[in-house]
mmCIF file of N, CA and C in Angstrom:
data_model
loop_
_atom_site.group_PDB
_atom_site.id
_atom_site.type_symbol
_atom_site.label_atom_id
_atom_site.label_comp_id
_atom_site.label_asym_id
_atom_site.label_seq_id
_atom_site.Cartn_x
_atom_site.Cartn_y
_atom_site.Cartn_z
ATOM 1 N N UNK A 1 0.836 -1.178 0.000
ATOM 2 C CA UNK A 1 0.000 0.000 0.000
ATOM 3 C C UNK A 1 0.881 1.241 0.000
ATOM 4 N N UNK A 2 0.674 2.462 -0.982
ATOM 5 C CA UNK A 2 1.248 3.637 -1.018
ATOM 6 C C UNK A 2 0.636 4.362 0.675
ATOM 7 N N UNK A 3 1.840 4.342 1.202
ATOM 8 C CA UNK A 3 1.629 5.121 2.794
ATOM 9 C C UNK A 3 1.348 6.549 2.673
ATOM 10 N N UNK A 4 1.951 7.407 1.609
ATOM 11 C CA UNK A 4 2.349 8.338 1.064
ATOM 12 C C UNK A 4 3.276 9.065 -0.002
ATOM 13 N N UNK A 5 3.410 10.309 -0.032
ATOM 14 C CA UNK A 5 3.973 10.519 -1.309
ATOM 15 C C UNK A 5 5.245 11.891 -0.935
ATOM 16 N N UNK A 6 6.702 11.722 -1.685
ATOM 17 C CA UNK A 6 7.716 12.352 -0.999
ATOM 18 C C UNK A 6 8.186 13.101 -1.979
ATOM 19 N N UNK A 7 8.413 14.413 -2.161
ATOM 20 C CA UNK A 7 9.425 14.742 -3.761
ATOM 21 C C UNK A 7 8.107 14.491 -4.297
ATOM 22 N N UNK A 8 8.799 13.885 -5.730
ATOM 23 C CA UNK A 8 7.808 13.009 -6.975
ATOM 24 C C UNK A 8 8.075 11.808 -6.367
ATOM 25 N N UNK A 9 7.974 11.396 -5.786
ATOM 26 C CA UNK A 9 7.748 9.917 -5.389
ATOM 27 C C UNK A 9 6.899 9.576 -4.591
ATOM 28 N N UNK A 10 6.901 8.569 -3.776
ATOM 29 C CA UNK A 10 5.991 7.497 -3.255
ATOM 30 C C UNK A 10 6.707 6.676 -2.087
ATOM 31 N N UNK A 11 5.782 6.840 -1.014
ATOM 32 C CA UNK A 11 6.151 6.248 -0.179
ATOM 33 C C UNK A 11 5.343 4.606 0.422
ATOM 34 N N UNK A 12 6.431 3.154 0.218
ATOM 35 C CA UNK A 12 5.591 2.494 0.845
ATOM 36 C C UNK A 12 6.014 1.697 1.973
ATOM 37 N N UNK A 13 5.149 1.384 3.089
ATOM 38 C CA UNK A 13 5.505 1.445 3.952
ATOM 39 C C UNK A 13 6.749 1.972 4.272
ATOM 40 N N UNK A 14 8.414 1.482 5.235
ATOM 41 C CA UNK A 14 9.422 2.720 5.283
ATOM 42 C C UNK A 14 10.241 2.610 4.011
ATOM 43 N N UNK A 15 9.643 2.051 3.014
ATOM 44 C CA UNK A 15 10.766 2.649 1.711
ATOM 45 C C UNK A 15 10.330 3.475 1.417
ATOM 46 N N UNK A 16 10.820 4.291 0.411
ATOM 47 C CA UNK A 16 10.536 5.298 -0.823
ATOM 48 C C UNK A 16 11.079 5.400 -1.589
ATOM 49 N N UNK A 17 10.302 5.354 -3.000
ATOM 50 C CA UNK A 17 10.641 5.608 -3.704
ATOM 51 C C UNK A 17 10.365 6.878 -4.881
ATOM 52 N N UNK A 18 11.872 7.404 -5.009
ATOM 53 C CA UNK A 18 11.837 8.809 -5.341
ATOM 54 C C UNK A 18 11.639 8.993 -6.740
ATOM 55 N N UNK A 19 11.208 8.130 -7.793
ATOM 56 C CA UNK A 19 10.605 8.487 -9.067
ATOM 57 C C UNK A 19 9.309 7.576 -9.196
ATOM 58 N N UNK A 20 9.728 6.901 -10.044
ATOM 59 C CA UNK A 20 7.993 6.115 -10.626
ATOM 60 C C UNK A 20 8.181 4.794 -9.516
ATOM 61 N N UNK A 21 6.562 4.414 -9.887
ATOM 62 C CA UNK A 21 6.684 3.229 -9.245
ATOM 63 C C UNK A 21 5.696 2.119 -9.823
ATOM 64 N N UNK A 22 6.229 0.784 -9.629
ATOM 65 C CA UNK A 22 5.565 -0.635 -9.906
ATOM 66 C C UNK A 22 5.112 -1.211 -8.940
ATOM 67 N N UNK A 23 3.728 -1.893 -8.977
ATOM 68 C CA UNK A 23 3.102 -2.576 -8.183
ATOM 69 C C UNK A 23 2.342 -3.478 -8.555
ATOM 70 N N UNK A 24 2.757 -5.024 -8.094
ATOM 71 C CA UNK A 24 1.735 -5.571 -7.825
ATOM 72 C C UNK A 24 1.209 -6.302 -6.612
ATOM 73 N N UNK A 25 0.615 -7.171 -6.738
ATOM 74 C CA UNK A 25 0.029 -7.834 -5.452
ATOM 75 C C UNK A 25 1.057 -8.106 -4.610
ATOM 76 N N UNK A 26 2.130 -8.577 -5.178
ATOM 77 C CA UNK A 26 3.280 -8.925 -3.736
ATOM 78 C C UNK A 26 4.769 -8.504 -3.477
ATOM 79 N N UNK A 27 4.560 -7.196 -4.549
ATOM 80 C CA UNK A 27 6.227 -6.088 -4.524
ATOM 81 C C UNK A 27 6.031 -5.078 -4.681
ATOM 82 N N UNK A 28 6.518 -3.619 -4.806
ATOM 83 C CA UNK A 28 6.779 -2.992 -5.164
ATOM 84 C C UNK A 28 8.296 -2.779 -5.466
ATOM 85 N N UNK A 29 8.409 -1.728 -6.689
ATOM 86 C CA UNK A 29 9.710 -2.140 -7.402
ATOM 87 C C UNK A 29 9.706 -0.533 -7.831
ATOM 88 N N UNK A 30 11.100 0.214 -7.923
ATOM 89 C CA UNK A 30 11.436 1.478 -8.424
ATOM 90 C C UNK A 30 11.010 1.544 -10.131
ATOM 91 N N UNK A 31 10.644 2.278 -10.463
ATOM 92 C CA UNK A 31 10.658 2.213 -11.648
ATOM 93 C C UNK A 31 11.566 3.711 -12.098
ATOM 94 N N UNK A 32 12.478 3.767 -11.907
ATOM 95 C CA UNK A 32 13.653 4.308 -12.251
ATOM 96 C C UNK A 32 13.796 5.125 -13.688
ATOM 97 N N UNK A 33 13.463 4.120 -14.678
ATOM 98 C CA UNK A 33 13.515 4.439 -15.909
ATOM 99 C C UNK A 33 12.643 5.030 -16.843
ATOM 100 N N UNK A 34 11.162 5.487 -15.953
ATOM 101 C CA UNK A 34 10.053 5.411 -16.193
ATOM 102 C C UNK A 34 9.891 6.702 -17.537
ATOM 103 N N UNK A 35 9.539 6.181 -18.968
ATOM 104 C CA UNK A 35 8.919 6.805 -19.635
ATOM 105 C C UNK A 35 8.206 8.085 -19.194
ATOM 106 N N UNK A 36 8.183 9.368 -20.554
ATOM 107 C CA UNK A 36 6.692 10.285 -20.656
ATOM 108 C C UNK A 36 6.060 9.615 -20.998
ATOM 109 N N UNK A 37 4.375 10.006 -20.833
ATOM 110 C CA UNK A 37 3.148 9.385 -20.687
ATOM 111 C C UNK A 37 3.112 8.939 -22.113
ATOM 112 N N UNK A 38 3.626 9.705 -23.140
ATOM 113 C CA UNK A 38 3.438 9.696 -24.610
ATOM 114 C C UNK A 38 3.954 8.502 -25.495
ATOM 115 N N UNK A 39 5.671 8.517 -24.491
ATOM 116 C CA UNK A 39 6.359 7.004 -25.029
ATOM 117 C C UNK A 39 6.153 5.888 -24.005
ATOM 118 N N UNK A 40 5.080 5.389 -23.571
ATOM 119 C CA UNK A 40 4.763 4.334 -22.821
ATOM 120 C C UNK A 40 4.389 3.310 -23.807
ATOM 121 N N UNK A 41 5.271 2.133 -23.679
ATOM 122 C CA UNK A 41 4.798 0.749 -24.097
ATOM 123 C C UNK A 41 4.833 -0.413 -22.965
ATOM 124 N N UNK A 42 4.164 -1.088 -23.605
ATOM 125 C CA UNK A 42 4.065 -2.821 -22.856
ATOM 126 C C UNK A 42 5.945 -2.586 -22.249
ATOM 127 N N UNK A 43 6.455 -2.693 -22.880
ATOM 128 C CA UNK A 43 7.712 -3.031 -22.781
ATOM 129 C C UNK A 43 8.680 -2.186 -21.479
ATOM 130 N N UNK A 44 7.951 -1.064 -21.723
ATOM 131 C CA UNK A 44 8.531 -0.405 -20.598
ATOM 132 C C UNK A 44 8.108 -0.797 -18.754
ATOM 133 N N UNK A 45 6.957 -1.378 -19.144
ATOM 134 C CA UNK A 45 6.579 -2.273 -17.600
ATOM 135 C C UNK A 45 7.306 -3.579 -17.015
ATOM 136 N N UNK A 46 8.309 -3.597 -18.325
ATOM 137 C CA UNK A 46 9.181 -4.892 -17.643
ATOM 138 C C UNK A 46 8.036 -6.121 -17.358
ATOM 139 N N UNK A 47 8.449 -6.817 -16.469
ATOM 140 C CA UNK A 47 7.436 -8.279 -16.207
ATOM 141 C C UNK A 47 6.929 -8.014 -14.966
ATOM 142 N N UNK A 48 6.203 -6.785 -15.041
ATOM 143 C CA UNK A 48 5.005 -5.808 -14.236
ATOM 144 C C UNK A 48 3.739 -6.890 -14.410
ATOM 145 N N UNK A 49 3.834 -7.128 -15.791
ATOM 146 C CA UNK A 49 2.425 -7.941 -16.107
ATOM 147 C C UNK A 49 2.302 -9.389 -16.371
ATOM 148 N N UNK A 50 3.534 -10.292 -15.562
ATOM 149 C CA UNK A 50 3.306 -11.471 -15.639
ATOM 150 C C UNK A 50 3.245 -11.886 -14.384
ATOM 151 N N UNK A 51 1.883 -12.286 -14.148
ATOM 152 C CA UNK A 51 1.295 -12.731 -12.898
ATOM 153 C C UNK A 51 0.342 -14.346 -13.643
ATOM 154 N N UNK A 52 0.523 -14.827 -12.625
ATOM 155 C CA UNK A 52 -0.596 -16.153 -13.012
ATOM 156 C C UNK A 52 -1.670 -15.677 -11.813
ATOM 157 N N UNK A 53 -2.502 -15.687 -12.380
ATOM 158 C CA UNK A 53 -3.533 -15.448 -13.408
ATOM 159 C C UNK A 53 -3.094 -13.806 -13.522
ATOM 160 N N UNK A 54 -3.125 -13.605 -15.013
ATOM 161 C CA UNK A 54 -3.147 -11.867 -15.042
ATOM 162 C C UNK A 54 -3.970 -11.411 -15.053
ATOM 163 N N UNK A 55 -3.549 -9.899 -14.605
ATOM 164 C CA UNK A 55 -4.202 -9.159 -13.608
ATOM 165 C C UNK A 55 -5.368 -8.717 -14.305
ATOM 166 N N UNK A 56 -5.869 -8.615 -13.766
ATOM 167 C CA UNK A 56 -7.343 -8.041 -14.193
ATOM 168 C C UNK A 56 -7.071 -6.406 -15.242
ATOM 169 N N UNK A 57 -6.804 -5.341 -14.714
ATOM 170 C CA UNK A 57 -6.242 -4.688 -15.556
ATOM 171 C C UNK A 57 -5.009 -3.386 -14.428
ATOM 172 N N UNK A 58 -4.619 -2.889 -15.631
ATOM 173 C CA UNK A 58 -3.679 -1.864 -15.187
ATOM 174 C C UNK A 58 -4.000 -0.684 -14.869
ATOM 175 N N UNK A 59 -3.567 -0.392 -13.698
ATOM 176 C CA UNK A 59 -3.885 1.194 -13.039
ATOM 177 C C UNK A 59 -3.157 2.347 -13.487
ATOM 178 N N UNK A 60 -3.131 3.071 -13.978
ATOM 179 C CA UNK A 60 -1.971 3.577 -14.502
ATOM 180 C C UNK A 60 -1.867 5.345 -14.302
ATOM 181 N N UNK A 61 -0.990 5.919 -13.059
ATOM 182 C CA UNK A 61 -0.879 6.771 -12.615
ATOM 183 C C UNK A 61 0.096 7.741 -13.508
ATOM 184 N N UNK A 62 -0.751 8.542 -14.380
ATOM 185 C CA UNK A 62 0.206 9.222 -15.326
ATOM 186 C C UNK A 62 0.749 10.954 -14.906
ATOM 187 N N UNK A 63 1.448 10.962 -13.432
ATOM 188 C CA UNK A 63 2.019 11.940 -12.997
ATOM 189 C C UNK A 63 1.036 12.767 -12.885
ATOM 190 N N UNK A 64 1.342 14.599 -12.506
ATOM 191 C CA UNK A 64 0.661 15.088 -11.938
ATOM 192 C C UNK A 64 -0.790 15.296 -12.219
ATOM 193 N N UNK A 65 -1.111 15.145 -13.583
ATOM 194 C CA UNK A 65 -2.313 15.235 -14.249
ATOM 195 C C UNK A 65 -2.720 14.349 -15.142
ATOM 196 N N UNK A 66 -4.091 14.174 -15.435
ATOM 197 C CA UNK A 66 -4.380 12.708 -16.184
ATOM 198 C C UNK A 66 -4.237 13.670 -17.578
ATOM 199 N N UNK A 67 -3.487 12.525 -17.868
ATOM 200 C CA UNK A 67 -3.522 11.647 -19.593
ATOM 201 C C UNK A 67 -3.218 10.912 -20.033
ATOM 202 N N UNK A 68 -3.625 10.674 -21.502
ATOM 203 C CA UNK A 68 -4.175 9.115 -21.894
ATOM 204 C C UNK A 68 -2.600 8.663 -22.398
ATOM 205 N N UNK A 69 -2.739 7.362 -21.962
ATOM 206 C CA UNK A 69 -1.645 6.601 -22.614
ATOM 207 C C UNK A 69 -2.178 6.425 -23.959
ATOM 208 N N UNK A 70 -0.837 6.203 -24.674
ATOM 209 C CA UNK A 70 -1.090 6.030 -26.250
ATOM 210 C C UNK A 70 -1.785 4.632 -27.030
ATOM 211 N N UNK A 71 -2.598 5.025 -27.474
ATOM 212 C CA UNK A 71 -3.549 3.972 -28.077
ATOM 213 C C UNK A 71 -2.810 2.979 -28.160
ATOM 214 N N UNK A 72 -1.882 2.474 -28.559
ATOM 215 C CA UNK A 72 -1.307 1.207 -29.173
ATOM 216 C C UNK A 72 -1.121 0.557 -27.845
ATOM 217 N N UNK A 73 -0.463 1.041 -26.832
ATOM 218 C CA UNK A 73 -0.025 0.660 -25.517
ATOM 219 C C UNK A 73 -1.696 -0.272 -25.064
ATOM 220 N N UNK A 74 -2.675 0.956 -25.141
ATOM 221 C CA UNK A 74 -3.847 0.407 -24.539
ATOM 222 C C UNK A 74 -4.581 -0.791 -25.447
ATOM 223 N N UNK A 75 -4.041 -0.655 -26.679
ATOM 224 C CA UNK A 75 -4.867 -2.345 -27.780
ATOM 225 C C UNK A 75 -4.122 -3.475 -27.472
ATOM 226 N N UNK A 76 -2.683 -2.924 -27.115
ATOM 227 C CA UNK A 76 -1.349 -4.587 -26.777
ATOM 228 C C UNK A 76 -2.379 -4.959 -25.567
ATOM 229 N N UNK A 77 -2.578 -3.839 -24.351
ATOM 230 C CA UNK A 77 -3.211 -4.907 -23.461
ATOM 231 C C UNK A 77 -4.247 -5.436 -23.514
ATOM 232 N N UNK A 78 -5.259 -4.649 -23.921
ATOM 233 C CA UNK A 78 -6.296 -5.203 -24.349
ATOM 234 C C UNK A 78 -6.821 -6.629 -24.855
ATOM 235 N N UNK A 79 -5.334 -6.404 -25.926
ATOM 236 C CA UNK A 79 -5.332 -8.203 -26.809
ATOM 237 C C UNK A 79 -5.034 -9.041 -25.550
ATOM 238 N N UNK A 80 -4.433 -8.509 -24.761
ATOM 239 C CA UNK A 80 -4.060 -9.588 -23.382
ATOM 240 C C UNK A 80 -4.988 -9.796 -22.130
ATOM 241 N N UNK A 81 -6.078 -8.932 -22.618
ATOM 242 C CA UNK A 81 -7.454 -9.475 -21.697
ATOM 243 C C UNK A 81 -6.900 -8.597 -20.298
ATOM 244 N N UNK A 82 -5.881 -7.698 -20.497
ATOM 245 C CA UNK A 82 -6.080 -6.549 -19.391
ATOM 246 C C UNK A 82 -6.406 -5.154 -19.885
ATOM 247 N N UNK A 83 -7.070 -4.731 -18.866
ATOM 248 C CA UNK A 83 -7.636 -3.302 -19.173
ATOM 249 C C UNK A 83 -6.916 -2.453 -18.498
ATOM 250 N N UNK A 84 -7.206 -1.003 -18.855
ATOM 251 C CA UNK A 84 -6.030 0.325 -18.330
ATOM 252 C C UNK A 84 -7.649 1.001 -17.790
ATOM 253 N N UNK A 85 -7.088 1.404 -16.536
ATOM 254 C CA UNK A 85 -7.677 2.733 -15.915
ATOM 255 C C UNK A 85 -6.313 4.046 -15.601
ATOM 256 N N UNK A 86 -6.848 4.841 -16.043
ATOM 257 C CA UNK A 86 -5.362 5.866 -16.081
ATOM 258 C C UNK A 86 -6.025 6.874 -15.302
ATOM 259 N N UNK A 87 -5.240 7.581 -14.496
ATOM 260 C CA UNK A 87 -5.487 8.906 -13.661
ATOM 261 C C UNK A 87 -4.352 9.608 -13.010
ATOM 262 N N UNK A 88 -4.587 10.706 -12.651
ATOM 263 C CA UNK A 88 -3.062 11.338 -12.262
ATOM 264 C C UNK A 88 -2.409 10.313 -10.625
ATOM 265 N N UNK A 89 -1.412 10.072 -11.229
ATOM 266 C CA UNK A 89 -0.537 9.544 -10.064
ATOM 267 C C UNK A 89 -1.088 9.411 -8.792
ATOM 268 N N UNK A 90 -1.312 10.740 -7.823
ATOM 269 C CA UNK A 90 -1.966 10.552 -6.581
ATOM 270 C C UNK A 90 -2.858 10.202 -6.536
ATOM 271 N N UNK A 91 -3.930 10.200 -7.582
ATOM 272 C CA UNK A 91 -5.240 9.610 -7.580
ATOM 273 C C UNK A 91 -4.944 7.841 -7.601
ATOM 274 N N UNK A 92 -4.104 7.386 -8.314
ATOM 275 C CA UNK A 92 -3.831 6.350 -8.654
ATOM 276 C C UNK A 92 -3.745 5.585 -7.481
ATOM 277 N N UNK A 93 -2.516 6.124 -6.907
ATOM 278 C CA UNK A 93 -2.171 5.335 -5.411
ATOM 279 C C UNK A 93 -2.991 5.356 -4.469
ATOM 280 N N UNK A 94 -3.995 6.128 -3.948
ATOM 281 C CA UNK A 94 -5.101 5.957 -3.153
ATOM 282 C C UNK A 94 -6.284 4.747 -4.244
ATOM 283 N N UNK A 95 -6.116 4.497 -5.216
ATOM 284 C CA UNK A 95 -7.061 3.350 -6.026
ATOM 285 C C UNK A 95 -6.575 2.311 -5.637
ATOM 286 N N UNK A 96 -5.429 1.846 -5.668
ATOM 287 C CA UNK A 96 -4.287 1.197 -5.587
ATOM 288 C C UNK A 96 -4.947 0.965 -4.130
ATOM 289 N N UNK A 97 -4.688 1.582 -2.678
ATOM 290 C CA UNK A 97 -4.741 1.048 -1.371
ATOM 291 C C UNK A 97 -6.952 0.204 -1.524
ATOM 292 N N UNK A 98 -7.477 0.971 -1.437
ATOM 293 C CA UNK A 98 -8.839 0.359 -1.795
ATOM 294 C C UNK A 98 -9.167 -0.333 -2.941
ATOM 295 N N UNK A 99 -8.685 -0.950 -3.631
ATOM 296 C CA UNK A 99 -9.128 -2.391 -4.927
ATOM 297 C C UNK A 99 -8.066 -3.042 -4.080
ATOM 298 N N UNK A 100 -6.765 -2.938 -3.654
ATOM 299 C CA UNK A 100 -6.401 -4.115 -3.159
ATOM 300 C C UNK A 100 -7.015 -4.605 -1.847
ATOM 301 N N UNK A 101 -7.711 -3.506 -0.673
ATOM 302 C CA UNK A 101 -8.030 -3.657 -0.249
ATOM 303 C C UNK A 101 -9.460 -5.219 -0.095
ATOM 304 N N UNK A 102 -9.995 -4.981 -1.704
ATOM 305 C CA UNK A 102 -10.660 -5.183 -1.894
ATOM 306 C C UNK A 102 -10.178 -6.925 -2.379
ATOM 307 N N UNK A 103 -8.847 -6.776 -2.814
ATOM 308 C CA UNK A 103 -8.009 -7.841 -2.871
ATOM 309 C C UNK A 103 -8.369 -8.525 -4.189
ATOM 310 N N UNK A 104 -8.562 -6.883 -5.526
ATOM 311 C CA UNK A 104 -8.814 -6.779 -6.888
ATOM 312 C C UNK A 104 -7.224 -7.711 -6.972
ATOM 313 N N UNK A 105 -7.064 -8.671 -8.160
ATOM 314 C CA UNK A 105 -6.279 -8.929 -8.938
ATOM 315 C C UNK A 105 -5.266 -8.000 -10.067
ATOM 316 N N UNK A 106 -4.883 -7.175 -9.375
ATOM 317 C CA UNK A 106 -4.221 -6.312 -10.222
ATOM 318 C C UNK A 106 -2.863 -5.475 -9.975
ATOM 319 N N UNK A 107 -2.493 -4.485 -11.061
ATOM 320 C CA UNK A 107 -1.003 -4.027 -11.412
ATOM 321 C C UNK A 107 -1.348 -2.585 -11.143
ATOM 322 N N UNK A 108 -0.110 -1.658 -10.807
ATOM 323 C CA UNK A 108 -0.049 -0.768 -11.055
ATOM 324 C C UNK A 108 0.996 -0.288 -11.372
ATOM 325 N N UNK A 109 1.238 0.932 -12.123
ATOM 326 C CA UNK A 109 2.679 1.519 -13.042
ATOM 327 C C UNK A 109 2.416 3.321 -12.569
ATOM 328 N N UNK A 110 3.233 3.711 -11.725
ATOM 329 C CA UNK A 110 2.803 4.946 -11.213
ATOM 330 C C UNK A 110 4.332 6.392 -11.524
ATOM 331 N N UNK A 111 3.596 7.057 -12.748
ATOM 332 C CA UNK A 111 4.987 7.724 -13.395
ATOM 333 C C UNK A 111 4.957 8.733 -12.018
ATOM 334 N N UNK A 112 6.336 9.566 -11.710
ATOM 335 C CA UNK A 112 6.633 10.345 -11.067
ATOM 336 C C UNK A 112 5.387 11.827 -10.942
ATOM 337 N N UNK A 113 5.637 12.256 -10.089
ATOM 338 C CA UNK A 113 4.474 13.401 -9.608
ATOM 339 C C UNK A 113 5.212 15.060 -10.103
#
């Protein structure tokens, strides 16, 4: 669960991390390298999205303000039977603590703030 948020980063429980961040059900991971919202592909999530069973769909926190990831990004997952919900970053990580809460099957990819 995102505890909070530091800089452009994210705090979970006592780590933090000071740019983007990856999540799923049982890590969080720096995402260091993290793309603009514009050049986001599958590829840039690394193996974000290999879970057995995959995830239901992707949360996708696109920094301080929402916008859309680029169509192609959103048809690759699509073909993979995951869906994108996108919103600005902080919105993201409070989605993120309540669906898991909820103990939703899913990913999140959270670009810097």
């Amino acid at each position: 669960m995102v505890t909070g948020f530091q800089g452009r980063g994210f705090r979970v429980r006592d780590d933090v991390f000071p740019g983007g961040l990856l999540l799923n059900p049982t890590r969080a991971l720096a995402w260091s390298d993290a793309p603009a919202v514009d050049a986001l592909t599958v590829t840039a999530l690394g193996d974000l999205l290999d879970l057995d069973p995959a995830p239901e769909f992707l949360l996708l926190g696109t920094g301080t303000g929402l916008r859309q990831p680029p169509r192609a990004m959103v048809r690759a997952l699509e073909a993979r039977g995951i869906g994108v919900e996108a919103m600005d970053s902080r919105a993201a990580a409070r989605a993120w603590g309540v669906l898991r809460a909820e103990e939703r099957w899913i990913v999140a990819a959270l670009l810097p703030l």
